[in-house]
Tab-separated table of C-alpha atoms and ligand atoms in Angstrom:
chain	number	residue	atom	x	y	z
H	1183	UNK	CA	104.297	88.010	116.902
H	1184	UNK	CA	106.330	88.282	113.663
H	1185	UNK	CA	104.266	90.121	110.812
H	1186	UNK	CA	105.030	91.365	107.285
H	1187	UNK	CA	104.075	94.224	105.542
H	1188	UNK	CA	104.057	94.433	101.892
H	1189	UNK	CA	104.887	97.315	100.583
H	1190	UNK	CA	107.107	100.751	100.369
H	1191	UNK	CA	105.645	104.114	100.548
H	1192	UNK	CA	104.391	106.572	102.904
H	1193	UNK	CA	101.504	104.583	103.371
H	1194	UNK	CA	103.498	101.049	104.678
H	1195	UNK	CA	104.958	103.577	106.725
H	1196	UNK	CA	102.259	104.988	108.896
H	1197	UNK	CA	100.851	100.987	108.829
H	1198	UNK	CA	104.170	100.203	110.352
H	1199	UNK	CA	103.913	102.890	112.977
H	1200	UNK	CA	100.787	102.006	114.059
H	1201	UNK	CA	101.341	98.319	114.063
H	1202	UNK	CA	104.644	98.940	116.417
H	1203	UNK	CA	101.881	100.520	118.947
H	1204	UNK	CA	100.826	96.691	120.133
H	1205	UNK	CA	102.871	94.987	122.900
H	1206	UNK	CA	102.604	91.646	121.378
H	1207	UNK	CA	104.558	92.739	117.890
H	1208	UNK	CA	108.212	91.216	118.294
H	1209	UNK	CA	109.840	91.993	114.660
H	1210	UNK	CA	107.872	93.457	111.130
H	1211	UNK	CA	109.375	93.067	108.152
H	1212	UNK	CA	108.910	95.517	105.344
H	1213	UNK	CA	108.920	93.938	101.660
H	1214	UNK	CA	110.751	95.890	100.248
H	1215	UNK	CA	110.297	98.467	102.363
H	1216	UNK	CA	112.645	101.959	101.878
H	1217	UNK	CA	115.196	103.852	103.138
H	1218	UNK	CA	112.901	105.736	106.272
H	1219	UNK	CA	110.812	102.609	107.194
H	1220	UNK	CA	114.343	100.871	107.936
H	1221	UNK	CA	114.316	103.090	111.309
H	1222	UNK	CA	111.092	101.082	112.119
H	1223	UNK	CA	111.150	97.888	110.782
H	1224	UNK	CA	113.612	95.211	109.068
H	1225	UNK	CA	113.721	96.009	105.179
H	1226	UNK	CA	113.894	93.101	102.965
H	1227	UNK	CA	114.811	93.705	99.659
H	1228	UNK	CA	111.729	91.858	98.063
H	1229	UNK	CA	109.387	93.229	95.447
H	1230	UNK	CA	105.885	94.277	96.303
H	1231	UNK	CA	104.811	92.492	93.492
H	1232	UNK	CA	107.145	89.236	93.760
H	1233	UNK	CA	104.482	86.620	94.857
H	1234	UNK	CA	106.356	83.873	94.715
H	1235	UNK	CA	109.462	85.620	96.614
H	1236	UNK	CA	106.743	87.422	99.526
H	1237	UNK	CA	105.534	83.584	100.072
H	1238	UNK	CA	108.986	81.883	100.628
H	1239	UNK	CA	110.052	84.774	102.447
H	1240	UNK	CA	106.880	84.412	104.957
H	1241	UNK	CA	107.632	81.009	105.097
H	1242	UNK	CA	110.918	80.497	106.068
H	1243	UNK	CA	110.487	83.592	108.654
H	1244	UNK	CA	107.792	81.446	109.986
H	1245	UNK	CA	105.637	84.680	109.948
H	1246	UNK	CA	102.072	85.113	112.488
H	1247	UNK	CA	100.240	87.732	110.040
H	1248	UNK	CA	100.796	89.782	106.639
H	1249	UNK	CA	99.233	92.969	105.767
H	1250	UNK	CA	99.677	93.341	101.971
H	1251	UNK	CA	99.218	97.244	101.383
H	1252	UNK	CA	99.548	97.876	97.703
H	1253	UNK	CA	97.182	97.715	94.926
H	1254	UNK	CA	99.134	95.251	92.507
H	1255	UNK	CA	99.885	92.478	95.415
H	1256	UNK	CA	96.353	92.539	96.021
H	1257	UNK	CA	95.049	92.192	92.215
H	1258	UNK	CA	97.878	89.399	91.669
H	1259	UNK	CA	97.087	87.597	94.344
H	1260	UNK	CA	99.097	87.643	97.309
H	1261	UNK	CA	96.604	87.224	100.183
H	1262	UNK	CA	95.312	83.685	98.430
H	1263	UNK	CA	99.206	82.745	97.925
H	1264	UNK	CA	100.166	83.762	101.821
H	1265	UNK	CA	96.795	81.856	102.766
H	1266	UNK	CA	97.643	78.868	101.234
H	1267	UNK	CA	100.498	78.031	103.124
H	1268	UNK	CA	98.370	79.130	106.682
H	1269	UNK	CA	99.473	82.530	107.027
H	1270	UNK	CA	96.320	84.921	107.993
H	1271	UNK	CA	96.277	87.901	105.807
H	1272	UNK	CA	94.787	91.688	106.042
H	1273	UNK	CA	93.428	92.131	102.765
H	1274	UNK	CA	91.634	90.993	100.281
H	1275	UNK	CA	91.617	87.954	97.927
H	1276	UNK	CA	92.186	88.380	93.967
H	1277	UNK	CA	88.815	87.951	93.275
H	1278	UNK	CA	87.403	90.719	95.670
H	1279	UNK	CA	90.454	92.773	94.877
H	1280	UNK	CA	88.836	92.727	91.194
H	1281	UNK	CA	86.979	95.989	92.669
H	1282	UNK	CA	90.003	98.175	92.060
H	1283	UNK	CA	91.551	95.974	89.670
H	1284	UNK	CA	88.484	96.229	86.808
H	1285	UNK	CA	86.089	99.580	86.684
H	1286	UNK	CA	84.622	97.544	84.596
H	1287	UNK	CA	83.533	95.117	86.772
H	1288	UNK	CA	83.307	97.949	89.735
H	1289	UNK	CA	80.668	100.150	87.421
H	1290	UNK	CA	78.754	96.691	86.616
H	1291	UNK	CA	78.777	95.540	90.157
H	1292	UNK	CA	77.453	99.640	91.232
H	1293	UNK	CA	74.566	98.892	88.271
H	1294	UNK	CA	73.181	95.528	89.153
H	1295	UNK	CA	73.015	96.059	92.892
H	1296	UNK	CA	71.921	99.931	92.593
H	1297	UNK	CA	74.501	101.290	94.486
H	1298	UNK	CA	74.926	105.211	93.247
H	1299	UNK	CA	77.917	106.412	90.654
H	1300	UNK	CA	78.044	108.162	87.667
H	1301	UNK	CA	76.275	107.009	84.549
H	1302	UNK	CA	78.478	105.101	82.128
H	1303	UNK	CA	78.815	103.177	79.176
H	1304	UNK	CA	81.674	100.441	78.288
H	1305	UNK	CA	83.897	100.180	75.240
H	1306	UNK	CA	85.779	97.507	73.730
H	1307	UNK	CA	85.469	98.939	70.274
H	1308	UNK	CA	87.064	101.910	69.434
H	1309	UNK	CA	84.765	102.959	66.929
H	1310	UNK	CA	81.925	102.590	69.001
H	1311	UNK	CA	83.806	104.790	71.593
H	1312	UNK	CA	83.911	107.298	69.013
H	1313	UNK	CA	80.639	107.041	67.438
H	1314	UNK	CA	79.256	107.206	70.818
H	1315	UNK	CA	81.229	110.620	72.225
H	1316	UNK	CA	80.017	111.983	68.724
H	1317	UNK	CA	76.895	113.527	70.899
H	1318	UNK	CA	77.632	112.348	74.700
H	1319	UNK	CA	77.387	115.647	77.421
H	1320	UNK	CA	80.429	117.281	77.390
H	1321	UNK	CA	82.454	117.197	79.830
H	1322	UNK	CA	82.649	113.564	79.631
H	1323	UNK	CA	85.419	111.451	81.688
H	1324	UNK	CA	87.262	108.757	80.339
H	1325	UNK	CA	88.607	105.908	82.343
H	1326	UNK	CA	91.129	102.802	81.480
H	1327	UNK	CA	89.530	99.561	82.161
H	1328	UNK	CA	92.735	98.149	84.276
H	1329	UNK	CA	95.042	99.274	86.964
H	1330	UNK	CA	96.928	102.650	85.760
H	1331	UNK	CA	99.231	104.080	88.418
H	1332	UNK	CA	96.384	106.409	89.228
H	1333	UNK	CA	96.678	107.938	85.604
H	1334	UNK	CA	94.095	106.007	84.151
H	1335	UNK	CA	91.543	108.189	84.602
H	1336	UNK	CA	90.716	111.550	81.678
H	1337	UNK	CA	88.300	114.301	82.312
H	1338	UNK	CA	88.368	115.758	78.733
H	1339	UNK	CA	86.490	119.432	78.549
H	1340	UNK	CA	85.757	119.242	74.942
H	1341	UNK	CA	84.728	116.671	72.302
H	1342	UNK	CA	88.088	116.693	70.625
H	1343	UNK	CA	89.625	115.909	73.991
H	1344	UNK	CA	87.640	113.170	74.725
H	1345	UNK	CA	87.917	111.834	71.368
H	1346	UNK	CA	91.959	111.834	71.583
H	1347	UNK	CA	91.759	110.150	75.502
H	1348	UNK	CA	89.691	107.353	73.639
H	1349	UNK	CA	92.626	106.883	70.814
H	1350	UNK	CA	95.816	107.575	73.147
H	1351	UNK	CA	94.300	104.302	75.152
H	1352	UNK	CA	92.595	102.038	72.738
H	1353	UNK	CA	95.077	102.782	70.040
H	1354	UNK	CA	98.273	104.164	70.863
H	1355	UNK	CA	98.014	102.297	74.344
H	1356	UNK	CA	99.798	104.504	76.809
H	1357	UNK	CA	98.342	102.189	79.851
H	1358	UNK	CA	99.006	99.013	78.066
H	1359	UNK	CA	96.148	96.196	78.386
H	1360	UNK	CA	94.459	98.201	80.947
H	1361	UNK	CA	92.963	100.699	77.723
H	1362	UNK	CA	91.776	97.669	75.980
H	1363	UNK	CA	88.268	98.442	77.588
H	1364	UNK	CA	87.613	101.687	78.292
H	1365	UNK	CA	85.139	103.581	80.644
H	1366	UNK	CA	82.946	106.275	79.306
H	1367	UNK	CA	81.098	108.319	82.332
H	1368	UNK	CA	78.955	111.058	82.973
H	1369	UNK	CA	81.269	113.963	84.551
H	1370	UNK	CA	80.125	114.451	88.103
H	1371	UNK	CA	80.600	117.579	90.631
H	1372	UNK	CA	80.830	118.404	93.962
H	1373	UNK	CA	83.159	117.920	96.885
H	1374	UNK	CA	85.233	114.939	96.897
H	1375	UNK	CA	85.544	112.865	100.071
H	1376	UNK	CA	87.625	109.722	100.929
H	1377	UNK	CA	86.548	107.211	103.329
H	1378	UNK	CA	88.321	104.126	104.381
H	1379	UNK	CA	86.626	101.290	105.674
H	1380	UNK	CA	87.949	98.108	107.812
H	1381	UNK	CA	85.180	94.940	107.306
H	1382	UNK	CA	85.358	91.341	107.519
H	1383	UNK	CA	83.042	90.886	104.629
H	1384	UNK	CA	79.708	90.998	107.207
H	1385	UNK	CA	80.417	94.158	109.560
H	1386	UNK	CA	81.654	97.866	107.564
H	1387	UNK	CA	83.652	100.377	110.458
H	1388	UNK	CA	84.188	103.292	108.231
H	1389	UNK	CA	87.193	105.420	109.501
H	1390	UNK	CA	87.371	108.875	110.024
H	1391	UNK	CA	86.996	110.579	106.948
H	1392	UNK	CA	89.361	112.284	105.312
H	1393	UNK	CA	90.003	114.585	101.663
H	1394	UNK	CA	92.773	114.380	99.323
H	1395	UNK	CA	94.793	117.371	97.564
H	1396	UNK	CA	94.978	114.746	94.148
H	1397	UNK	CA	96.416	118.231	91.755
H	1398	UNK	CA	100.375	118.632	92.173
H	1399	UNK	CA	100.137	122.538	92.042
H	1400	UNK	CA	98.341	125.045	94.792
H	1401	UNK	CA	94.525	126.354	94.011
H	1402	UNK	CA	94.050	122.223	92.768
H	1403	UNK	CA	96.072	123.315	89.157
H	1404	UNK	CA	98.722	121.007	87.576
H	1405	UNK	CA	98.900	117.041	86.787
H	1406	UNK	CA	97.671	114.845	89.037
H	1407	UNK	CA	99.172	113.104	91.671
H	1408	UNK	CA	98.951	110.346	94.131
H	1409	UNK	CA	98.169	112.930	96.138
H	1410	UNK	CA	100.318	116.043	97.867
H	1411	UNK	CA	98.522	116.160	101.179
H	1412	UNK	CA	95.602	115.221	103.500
H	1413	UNK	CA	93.218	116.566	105.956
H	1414	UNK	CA	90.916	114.262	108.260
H	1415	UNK	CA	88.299	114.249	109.363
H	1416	UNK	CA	86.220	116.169	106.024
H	1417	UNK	CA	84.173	118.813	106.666
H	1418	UNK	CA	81.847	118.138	104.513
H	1419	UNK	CA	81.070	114.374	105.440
H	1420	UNK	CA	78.616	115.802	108.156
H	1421	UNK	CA	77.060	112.921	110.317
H	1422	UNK	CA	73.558	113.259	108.143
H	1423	UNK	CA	76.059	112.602	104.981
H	1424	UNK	CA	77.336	109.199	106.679
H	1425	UNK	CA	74.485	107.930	107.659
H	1426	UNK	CA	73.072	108.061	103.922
H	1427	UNK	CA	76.704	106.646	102.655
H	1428	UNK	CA	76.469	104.071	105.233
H	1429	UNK	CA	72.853	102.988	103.988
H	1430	UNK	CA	72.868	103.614	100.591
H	1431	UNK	CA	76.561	102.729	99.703
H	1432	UNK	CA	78.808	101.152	102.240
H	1433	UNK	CA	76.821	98.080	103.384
H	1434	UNK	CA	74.726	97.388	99.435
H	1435	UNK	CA	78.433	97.374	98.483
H	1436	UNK	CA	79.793	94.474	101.098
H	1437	UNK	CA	76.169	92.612	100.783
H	1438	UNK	CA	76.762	92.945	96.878
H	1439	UNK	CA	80.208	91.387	97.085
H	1440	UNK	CA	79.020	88.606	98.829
H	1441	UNK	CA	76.244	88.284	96.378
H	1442	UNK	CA	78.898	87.942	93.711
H	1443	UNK	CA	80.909	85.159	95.786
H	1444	UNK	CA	83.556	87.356	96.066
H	1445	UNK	CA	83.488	88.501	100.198
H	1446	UNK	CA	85.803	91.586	100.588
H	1447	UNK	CA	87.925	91.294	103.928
H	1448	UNK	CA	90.148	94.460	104.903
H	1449	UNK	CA	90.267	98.187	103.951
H	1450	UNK	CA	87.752	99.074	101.043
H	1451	UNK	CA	88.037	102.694	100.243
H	1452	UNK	CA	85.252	104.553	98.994
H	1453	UNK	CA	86.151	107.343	97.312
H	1454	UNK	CA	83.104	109.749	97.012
H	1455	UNK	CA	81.579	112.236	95.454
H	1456	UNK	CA	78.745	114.245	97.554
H	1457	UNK	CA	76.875	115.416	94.241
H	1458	UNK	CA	73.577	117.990	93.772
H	1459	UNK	CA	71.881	114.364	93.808
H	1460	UNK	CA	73.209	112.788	96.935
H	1461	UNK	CA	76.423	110.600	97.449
H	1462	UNK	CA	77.977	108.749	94.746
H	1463	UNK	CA	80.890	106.553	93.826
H	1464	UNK	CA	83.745	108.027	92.243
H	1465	UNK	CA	86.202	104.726	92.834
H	1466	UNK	CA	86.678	102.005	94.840
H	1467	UNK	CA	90.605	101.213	96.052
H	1468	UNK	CA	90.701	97.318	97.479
H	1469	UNK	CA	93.512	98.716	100.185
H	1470	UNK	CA	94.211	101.915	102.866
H	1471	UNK	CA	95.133	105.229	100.639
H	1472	UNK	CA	98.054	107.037	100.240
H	1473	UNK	CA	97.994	109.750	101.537
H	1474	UNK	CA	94.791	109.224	103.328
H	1475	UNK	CA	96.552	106.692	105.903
H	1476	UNK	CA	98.886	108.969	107.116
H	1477	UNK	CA	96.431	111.262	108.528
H	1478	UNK	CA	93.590	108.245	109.373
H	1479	UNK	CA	95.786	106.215	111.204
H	1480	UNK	CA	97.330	109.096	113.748
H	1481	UNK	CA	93.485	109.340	114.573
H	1482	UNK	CA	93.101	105.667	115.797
H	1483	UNK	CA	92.968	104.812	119.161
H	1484	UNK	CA	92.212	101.594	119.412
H	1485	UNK	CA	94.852	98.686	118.568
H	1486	UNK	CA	95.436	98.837	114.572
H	1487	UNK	CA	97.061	95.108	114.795
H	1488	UNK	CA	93.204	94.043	116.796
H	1489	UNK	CA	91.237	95.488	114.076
H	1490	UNK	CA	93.155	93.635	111.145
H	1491	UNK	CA	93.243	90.465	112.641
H	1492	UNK	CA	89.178	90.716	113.503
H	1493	UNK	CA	88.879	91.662	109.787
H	1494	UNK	CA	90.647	88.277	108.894
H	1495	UNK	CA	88.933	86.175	111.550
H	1496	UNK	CA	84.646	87.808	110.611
H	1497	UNK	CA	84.435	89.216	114.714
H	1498	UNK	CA	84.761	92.687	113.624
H	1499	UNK	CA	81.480	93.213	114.958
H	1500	UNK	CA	82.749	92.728	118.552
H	1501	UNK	CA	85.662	95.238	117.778
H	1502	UNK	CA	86.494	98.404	118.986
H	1503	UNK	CA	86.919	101.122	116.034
H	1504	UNK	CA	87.619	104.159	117.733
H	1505	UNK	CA	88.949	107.659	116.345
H	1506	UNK	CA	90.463	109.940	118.184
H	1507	UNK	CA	87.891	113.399	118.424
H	1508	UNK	CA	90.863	115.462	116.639
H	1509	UNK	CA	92.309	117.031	113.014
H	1510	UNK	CA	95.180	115.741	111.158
H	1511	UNK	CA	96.647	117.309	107.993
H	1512	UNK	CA	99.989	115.633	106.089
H	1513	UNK	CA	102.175	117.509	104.062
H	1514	UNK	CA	103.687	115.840	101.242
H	1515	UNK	CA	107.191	117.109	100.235
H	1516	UNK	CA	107.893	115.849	96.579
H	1517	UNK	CA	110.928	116.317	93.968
H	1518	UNK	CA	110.213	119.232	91.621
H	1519	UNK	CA	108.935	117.403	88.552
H	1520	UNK	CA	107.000	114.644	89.944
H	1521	UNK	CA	104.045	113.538	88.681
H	1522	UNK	CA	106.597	113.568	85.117
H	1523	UNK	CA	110.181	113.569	85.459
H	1524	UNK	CA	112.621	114.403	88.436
H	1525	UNK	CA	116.225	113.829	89.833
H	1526	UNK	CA	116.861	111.735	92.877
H	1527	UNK	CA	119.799	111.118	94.995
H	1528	UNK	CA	119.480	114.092	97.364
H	1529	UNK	CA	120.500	113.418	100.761
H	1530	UNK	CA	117.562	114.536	103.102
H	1531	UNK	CA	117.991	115.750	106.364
H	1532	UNK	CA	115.265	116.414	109.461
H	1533	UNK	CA	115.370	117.581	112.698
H	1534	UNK	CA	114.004	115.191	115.758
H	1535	UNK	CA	111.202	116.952	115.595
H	1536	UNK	CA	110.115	116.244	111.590
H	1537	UNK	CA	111.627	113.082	112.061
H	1538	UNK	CA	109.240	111.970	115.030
H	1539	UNK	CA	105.929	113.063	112.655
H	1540	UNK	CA	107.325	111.905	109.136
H	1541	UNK	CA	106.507	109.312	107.258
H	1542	UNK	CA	109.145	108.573	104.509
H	1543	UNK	CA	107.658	107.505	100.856
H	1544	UNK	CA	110.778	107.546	98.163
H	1545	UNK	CA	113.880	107.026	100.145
H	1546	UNK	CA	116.661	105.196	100.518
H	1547	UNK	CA	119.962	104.835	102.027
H	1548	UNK	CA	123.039	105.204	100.807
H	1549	UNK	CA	126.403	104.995	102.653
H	1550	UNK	CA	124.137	105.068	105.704
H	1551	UNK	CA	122.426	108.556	104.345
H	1552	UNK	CA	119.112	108.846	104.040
H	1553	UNK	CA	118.434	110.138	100.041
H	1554	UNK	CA	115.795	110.854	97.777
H	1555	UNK	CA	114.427	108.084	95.605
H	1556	UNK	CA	111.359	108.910	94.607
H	1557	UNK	CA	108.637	111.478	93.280
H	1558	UNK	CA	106.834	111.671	96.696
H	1559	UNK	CA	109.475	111.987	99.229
H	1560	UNK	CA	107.984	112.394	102.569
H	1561	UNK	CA	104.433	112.799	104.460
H	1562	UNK	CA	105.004	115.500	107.563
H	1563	UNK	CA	101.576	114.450	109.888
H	1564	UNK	CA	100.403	116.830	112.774
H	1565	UNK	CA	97.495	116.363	114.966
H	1566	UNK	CA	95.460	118.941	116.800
H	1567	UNK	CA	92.527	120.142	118.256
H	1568	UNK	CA	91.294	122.826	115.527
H	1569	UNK	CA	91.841	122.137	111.500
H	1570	UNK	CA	93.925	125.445	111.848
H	1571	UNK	CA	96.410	124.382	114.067
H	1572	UNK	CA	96.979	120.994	112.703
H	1573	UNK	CA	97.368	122.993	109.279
H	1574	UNK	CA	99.586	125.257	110.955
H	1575	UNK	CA	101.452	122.355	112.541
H	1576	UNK	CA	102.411	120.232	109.819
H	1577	UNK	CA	103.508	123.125	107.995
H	1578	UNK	CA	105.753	124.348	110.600
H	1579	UNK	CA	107.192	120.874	111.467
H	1580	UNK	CA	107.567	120.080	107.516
H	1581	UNK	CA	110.171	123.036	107.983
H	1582	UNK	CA	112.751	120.566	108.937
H	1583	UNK	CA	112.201	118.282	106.364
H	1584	UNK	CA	115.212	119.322	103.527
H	1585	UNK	CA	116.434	118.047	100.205
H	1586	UNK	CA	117.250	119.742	96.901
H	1587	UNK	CA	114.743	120.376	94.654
H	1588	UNK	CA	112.241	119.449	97.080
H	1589	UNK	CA	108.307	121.191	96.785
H	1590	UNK	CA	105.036	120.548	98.642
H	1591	UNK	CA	101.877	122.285	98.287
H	1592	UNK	CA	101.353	125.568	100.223
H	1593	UNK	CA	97.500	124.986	100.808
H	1594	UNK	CA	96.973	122.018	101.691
H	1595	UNK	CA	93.623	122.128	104.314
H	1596	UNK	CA	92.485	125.601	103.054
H	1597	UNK	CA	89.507	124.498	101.231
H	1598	UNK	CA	88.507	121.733	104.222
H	1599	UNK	CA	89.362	125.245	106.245
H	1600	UNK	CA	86.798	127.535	104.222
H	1601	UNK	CA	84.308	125.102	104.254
H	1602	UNK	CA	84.019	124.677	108.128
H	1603	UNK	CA	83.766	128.794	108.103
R	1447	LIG	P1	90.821	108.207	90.115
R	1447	LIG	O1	92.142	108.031	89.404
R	1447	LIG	O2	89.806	107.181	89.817
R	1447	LIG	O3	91.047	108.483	91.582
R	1447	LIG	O4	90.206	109.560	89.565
R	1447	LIG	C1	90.970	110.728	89.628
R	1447	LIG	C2	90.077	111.900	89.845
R	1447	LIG	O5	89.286	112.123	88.699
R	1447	LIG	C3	89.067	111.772	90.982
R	1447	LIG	O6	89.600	112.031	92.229
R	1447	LIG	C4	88.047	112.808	90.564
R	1447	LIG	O7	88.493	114.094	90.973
R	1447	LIG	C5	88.077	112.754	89.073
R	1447	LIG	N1	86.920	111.994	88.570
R	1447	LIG	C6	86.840	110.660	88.377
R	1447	LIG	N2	85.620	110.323	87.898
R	1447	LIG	C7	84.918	111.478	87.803
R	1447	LIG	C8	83.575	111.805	87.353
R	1447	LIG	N3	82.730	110.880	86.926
R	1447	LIG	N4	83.213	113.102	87.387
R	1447	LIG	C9	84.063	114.062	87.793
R	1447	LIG	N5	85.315	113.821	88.199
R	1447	LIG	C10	85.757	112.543	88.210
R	1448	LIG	N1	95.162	108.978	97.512
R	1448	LIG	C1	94.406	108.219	96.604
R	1448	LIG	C2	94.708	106.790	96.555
R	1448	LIG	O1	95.366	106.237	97.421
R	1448	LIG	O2	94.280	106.140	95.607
């Protein structure tokens, strides 16, 4: 089989990986790709986001099956495009994709079909906005309508704050067209938990679980992120926990899709917030997460190319969705500067080792040397028996991961770690 994979981070990566596992894969291409995925897969030098380019491409490589990984393909419509010239697809359409795309239309769908999140209120008025924050509980989290490179989202500690996240998107609009409706919601706590889930619009398999490390600096301080690290499975999604997510979240979420006419096919994450008051939605992501996928997907033993291809043809059901009884954790190592501003261009080096557990994000080659290209660089992945050890692990094998001005977190795992003691 000849597939395509959409897509260019850490993420397409581990995807890529995985997908290699199956006997019947002959050549993947990567669109675009990057400089570390090249070692697994042919790179084509096509933009994630170029519909019309992915579809010409996939035709004239007469390819058997696309997975389209990133948000933006999905919300613009590359699974109908690839579909309508007969090429089955992992992921969703446009119109289920909506779910990431629009909070909006993810915090009206949670409402109508009573499926638990925060308490909100929506905003296409400015004035309203700030009329309303005038005596809403503080803190109070503010959230751009649209997609927003993970940024869109403000937790503002005091009035004044929330009253300046309100202007800096409706007025100044820093995230463009996605501030022109805005998000106002109730500020929730507790542990946060990720959980990605394969379905084929009738059957849910959630996936190990797993939590991210979102904050760019140690102790969860700094900007944050796409995310500096993972550990699966989470500690504190205890089998009671899943059962109630399962019930109360997972499948009203799938039946309330349908409901909607808008069937979601492929990985809908559910990212999750286990609150005083039960479970409840923080986000949904139409798509795997990164970094979540590079510690989900070492877990998997069963055949990653058997589960996409049931979630395209609805026999999911009859599929076998089986995780591995084990720990992962990923280290990210990122340029010093990223989430803001950063240099690039450093050649990276690993040993056999790193390179066998590595996942490369922002890479590329040059002269035939592999060099940093991005603000997350690479995702180090060890699995073990015990959380420790695969903290331990990564840690130790991210040792022979090098570039100038590189950082990574020192903790990621430790509060997974001190919640299992
Ligand atoms: P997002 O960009 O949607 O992933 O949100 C970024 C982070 O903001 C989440 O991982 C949460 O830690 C936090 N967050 C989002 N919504 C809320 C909320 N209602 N209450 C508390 N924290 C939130
Ligand atoms: N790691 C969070 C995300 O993929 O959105």
């Amino acid at each position: 089989m000849k597939l395509l994979v959409v897509g260019g981070g850490g993420r397409e990566h581990a995807i890529i990986k995985k997908l290699k596992e199956n006997k019947s894969v002959e050549e993947i291409y990567a669109l675009p790709g990057n400089g570390g995925i090249a070692a697994d897969a042919t790179c084509v030098g096509i933009s994630a986001t170029d519909i019309p380019g992915i579809v010409n491409f996939a035709k004239e490589n007469h390819i058997d099956y696309a997975v389209v990984a990133p948000d933006d393909p999905l919300v613009l419509g590359a699974v109908d495009a690839l579909n309508e010239i007969g090429i089955p697809c992992f992921g969703p359409r446009a119109n289920a994709a909506i779910i990431e795309g629009s909070k909006v239309f993810s915090k009206n769908l949670m409402k109508k079909y009573g499926i638990p999140t925060a308490a909100y209120e929506v905003f296409d008025n400015m004035d309203a906005a700030l009329k309303y924050l005038e005596d809403a509980p503080i803190p109070t989290v503010i959230k751009a309508d649209g997609l927003a490179l993970g940024k869109g989202v403000i937790i503002a500690n005091t009035r004044q704050e929330a009253m300046d996240a309100v202007r800096s998107m409706m007025a100044d609009k820093i995230f463009g067209k996605s501030g022109e409706h805005i998000v106002i919601e109730e500020f929730l706590e507790g542990p946060e938990v990720s959980v990605l889930a394969f379905t084929d619009g009738k059957t849910v398999k959630p996936m190990v679980s797993s939590m991210d490390h979102k904050r760019a600096g140690d102790g969860d301080t700094g900007l944050n992120t796409g995310g500096m690290g993972t550990v699966a499975p989470n500690p504190y999604y205890t089998p009671e926990i899943a059962g109630r997510c399962m019930k109360e979240i997972f499948l009203p979420t799938i039946d309330a899709m349908n409901a909607e006419g808008r069937s979601f096919t492929g990985c809908l994450y559910f990212g999750l917030m286990l609150t005083p008051n039960g479970p409840k939605v923080i986000e949904y992501n139409c798509r795997f997460g990164d970094p979540e996928t590079q510690v989900v997907l070492p877990l998997l033993e069963s055949d990653l190319l058997t589960i996409m291809q049931a979630t395209t043809g609805g026999t999911l059901a009859q599929t076998e969705v089986k995780f591995a009884d084990k720990h992962a954790c990923c280290v990210i190592w990122a340029s010093q500067g990223y989430p803001t501003s950063y240099k690039k261009g450093f050649e990276i080096t690993m040993t056999p080792e790193a390179s066998a557990h590595t996942y490369v994000a922002g890479a590329k080659l040059e002269n035939g040397k592999l060099v940093t290209s991005g603000g997350r660089v690479t995702g180090t992945t060890a699995v073990a028996d015990t959380l420790e050890e695969a903290i331990w692990e990564a840690y130790r094998i991210s040792d022979g991961v090098q570039f100038q001005n590189a950082y990574r977190r020192s903790d990621i795992g430790q509060r997974a770690l001190q919640a299992l003691k």
